[in-house]
PDB file of C-alpha atoms in Angstrom:
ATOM      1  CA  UNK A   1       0.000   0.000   0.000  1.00 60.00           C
ATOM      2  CA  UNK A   2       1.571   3.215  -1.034  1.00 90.00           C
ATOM      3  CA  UNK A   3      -0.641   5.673  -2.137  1.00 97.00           C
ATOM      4  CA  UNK A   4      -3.345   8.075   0.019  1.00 98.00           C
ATOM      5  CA  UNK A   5      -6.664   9.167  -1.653  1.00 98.00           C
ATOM      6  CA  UNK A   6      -9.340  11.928   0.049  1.00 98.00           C
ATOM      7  CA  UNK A   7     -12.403  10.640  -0.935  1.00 98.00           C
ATOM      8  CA  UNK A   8     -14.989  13.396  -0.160  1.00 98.00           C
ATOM      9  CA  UNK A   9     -18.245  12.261  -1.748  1.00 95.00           C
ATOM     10  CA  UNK A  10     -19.760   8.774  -2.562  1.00 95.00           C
ATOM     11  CA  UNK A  11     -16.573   6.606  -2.101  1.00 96.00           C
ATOM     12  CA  UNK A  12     -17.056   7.716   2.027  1.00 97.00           C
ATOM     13  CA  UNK A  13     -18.379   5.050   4.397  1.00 96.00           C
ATOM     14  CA  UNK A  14     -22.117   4.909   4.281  1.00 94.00           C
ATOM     15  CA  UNK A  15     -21.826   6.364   0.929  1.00 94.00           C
ATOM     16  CA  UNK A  16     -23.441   4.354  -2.288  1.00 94.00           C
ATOM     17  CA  UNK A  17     -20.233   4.083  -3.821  1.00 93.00           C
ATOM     18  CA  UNK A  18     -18.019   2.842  -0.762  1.00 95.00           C
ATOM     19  CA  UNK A  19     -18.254  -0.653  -1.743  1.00 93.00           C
ATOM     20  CA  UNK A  20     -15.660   0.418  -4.767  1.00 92.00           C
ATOM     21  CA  UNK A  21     -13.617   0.770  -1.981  1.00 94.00           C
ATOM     22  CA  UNK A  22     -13.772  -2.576  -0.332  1.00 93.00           C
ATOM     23  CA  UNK A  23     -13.806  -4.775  -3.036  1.00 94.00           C
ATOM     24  CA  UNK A  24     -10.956  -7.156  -3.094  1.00 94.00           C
ATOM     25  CA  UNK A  25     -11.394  -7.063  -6.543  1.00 94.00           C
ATOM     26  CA  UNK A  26     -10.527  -3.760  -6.846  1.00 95.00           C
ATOM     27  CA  UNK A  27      -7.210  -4.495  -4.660  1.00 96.00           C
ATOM     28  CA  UNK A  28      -6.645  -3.287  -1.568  1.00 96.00           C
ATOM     29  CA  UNK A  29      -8.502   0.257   0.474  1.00 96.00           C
ATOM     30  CA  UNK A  30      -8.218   0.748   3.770  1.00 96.00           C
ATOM     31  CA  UNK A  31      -9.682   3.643   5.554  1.00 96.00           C
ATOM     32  CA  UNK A  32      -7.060   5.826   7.824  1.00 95.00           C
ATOM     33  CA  UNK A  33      -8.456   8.523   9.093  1.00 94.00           C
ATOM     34  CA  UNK A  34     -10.926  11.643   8.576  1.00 95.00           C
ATOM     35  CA  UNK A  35      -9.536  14.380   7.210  1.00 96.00           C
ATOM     36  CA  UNK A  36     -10.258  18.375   6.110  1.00 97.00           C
ATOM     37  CA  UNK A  37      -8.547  19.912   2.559  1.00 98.00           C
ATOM     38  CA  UNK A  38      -5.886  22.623   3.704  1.00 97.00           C
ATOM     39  CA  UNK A  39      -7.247  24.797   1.038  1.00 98.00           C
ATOM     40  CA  UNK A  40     -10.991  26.069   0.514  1.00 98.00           C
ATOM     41  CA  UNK A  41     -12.665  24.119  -2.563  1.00 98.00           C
ATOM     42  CA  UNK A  42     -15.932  24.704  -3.557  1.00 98.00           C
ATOM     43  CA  UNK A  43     -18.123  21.468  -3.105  1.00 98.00           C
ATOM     44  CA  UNK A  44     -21.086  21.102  -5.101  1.00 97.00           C
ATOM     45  CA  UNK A  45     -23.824  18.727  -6.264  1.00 96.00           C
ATOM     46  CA  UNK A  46     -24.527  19.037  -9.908  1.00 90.00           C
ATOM     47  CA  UNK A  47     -26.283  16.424 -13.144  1.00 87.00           C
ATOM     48  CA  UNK A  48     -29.485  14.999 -13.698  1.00 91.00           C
ATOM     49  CA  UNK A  49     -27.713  12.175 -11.277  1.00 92.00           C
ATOM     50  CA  UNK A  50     -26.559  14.551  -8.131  1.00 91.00           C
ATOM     51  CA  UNK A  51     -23.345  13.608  -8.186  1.00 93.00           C
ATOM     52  CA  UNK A  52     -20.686  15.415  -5.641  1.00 96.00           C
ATOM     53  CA  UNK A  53     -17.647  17.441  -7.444  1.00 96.00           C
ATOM     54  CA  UNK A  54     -14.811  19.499  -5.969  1.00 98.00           C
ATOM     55  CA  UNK A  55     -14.239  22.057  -8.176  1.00 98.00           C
ATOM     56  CA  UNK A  56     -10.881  23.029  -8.800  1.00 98.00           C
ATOM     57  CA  UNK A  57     -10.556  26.639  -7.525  1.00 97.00           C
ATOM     58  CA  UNK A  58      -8.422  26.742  -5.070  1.00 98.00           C
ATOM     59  CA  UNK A  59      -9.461  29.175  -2.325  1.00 97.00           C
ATOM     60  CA  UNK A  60     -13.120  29.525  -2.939  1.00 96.00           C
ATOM     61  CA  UNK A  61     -16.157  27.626  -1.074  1.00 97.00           C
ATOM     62  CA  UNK A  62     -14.961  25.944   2.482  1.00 98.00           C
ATOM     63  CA  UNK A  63     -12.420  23.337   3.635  1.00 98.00           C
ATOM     64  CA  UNK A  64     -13.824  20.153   2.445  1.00 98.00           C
ATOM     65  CA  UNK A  65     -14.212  17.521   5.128  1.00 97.00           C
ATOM     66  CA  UNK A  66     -13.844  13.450   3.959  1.00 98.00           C
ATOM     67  CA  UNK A  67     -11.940  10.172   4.534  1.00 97.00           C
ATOM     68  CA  UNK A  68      -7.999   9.320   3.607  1.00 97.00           C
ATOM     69  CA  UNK A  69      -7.696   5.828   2.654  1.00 97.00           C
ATOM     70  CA  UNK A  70      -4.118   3.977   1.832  1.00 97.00           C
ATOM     71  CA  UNK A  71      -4.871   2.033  -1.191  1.00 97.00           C
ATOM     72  CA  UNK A  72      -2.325  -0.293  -3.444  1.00 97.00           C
ATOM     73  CA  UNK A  73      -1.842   0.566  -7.128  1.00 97.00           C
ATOM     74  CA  UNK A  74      -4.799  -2.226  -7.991  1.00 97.00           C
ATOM     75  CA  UNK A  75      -7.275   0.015  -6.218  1.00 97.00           C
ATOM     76  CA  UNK A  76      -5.781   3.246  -7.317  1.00 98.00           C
ATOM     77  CA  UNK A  77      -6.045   2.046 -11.159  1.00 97.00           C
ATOM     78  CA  UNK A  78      -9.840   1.314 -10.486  1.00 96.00           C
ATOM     79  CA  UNK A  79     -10.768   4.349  -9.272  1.00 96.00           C
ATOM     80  CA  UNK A  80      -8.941   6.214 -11.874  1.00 97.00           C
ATOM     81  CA  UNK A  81     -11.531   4.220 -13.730  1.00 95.00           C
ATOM     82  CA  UNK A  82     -14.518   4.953 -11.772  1.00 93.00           C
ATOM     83  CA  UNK A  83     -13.476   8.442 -11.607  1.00 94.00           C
ATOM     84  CA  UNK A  84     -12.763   8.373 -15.312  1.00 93.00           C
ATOM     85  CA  UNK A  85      -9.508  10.291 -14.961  1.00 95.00           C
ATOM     86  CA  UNK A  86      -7.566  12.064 -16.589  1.00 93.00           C
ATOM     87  CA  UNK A  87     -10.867  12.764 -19.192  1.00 92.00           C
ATOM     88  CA  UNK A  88     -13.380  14.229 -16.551  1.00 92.00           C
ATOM     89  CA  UNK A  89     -11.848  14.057 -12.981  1.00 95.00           C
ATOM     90  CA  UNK A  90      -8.347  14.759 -12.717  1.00 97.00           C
ATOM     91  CA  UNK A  91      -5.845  13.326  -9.715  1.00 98.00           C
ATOM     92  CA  UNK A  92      -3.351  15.600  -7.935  1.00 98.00           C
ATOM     93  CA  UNK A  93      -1.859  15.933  -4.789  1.00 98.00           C
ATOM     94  CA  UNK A  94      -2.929  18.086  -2.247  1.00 98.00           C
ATOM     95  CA  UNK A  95      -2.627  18.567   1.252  1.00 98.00           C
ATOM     96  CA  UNK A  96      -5.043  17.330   4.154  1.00 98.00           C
ATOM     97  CA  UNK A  97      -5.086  17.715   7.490  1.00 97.00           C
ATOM     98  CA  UNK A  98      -5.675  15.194   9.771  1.00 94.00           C
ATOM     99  CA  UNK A  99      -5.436  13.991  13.390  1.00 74.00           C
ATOM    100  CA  UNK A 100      -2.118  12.364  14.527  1.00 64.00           C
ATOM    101  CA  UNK A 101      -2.971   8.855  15.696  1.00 63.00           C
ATOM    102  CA  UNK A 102      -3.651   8.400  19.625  1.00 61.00           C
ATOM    103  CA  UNK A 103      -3.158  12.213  19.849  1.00 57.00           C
ATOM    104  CA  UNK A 104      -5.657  15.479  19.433  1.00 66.00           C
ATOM    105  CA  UNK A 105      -2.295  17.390  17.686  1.00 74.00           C
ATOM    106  CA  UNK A 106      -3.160  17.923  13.380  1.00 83.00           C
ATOM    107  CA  UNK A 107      -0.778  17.079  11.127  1.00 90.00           C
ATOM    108  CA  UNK A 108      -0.671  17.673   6.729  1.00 94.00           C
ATOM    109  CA  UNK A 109      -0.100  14.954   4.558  1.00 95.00           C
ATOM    110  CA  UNK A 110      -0.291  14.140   1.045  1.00 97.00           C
ATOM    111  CA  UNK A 111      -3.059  13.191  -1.072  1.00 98.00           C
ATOM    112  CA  UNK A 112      -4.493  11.898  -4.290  1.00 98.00           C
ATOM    113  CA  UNK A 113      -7.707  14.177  -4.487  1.00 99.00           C
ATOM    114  CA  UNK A 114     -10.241  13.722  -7.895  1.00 98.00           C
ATOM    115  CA  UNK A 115     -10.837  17.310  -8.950  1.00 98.00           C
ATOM    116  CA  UNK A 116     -13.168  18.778 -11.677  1.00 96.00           C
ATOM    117  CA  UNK A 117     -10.530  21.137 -13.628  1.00 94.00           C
ATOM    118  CA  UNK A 118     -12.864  21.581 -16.465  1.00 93.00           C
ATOM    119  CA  UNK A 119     -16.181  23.291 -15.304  1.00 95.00           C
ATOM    120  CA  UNK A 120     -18.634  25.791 -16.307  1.00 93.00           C
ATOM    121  CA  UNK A 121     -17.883  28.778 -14.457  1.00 94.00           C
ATOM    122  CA  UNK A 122     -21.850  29.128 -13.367  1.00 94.00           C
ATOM    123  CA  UNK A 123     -21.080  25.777 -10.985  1.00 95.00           C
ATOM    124  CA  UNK A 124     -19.206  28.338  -8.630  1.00 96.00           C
ATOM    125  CA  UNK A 125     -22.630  29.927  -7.787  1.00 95.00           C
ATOM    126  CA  UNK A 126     -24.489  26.387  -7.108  1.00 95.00           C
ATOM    127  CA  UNK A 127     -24.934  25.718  -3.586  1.00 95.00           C
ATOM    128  CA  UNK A 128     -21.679  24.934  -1.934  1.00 97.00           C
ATOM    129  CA  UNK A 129     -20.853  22.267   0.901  1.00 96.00           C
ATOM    130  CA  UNK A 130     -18.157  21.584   3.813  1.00 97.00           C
ATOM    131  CA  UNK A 131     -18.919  17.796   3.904  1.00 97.00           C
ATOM    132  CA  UNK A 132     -21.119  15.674   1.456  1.00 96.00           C
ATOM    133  CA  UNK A 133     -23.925  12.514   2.085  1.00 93.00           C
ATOM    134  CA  UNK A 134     -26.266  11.626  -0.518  1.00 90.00           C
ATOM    135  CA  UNK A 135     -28.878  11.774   2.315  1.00 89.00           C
ATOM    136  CA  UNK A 136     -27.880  14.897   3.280  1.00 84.00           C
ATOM    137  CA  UNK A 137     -30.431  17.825   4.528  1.00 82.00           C
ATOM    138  CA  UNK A 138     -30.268  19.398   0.352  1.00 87.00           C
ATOM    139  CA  UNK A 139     -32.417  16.662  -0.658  1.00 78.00           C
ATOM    140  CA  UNK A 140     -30.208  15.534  -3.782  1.00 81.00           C
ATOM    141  CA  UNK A 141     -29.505  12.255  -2.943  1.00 85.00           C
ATOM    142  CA  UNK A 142     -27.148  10.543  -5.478  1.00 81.00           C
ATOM    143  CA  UNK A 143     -28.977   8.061  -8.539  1.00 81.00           C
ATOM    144  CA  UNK A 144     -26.455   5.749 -10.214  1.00 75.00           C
TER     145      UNK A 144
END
């Protein structure tokens, strides 16, 4: 295991795309901690389908909360797939903060985040979110 994803919308626990995660076919995902973006994103929900998207714009909307996970490069390559990157969500590295283990103290480390790079610039004024559940409060709850 040697890579760590922020998964901030339906790949969280008690999300309707989790079980991606825990698939042994999919290789190996396991969760490691909750964790907040260091920078503001903008969340939103947006398609026909309600499906969660961090915008990439880097200081707007709020500091996203969600869950790192240390996956192997089986897993990583399937939710490239899923996330159908690099053509709609792209992967980059970005910093989270989370808790040190057995201790309240914060510490930043590095993670694969999917962003959408490629947006219509009217998605900044859709209703934006500090932490995403498809059963949330908005109503939108995801359709696959």
């Amino acid at each position: 295991m040697n890579h760590k994803v922020f998964v901030y919308g339906t790949l969280k626990r008690n999300e309707p795309n989790h079980h991606w995660l825990t698939n042994p076919e999919h290789g190996i995902g396991k969760f490691i901690t909750e964790g907040t973006t260091k920078t503001k994103y903008p969340l939103i929900i947006g398609t026909k389908y309600n499906i969660p998207f961090l915008l990439y714009s880097p200081g707007d909307g709020h500091y996203v909360r969600g869950e790192v996970y240390e996956v192997d490069d089986t897993m990583l390559s399937k939710l490239d797939i899923l996330e159908d990157h690099p053509n709609y969500y792209v992967r980059e590295i970005d910093d989270i903060i989370v808790n040190k283990s057995e201790s309240s103290d914060r510490e930043t480390v590095k993670c694969w985040v999917y962003f959408l790079k490629n947006f219509r610039p009217d998605l900044l004024s859709k209703e934006q979110f500090e932490n995403y559940s498809s059963m949330g409060s908005h109503g939108l709850r995801y359709l696959e």
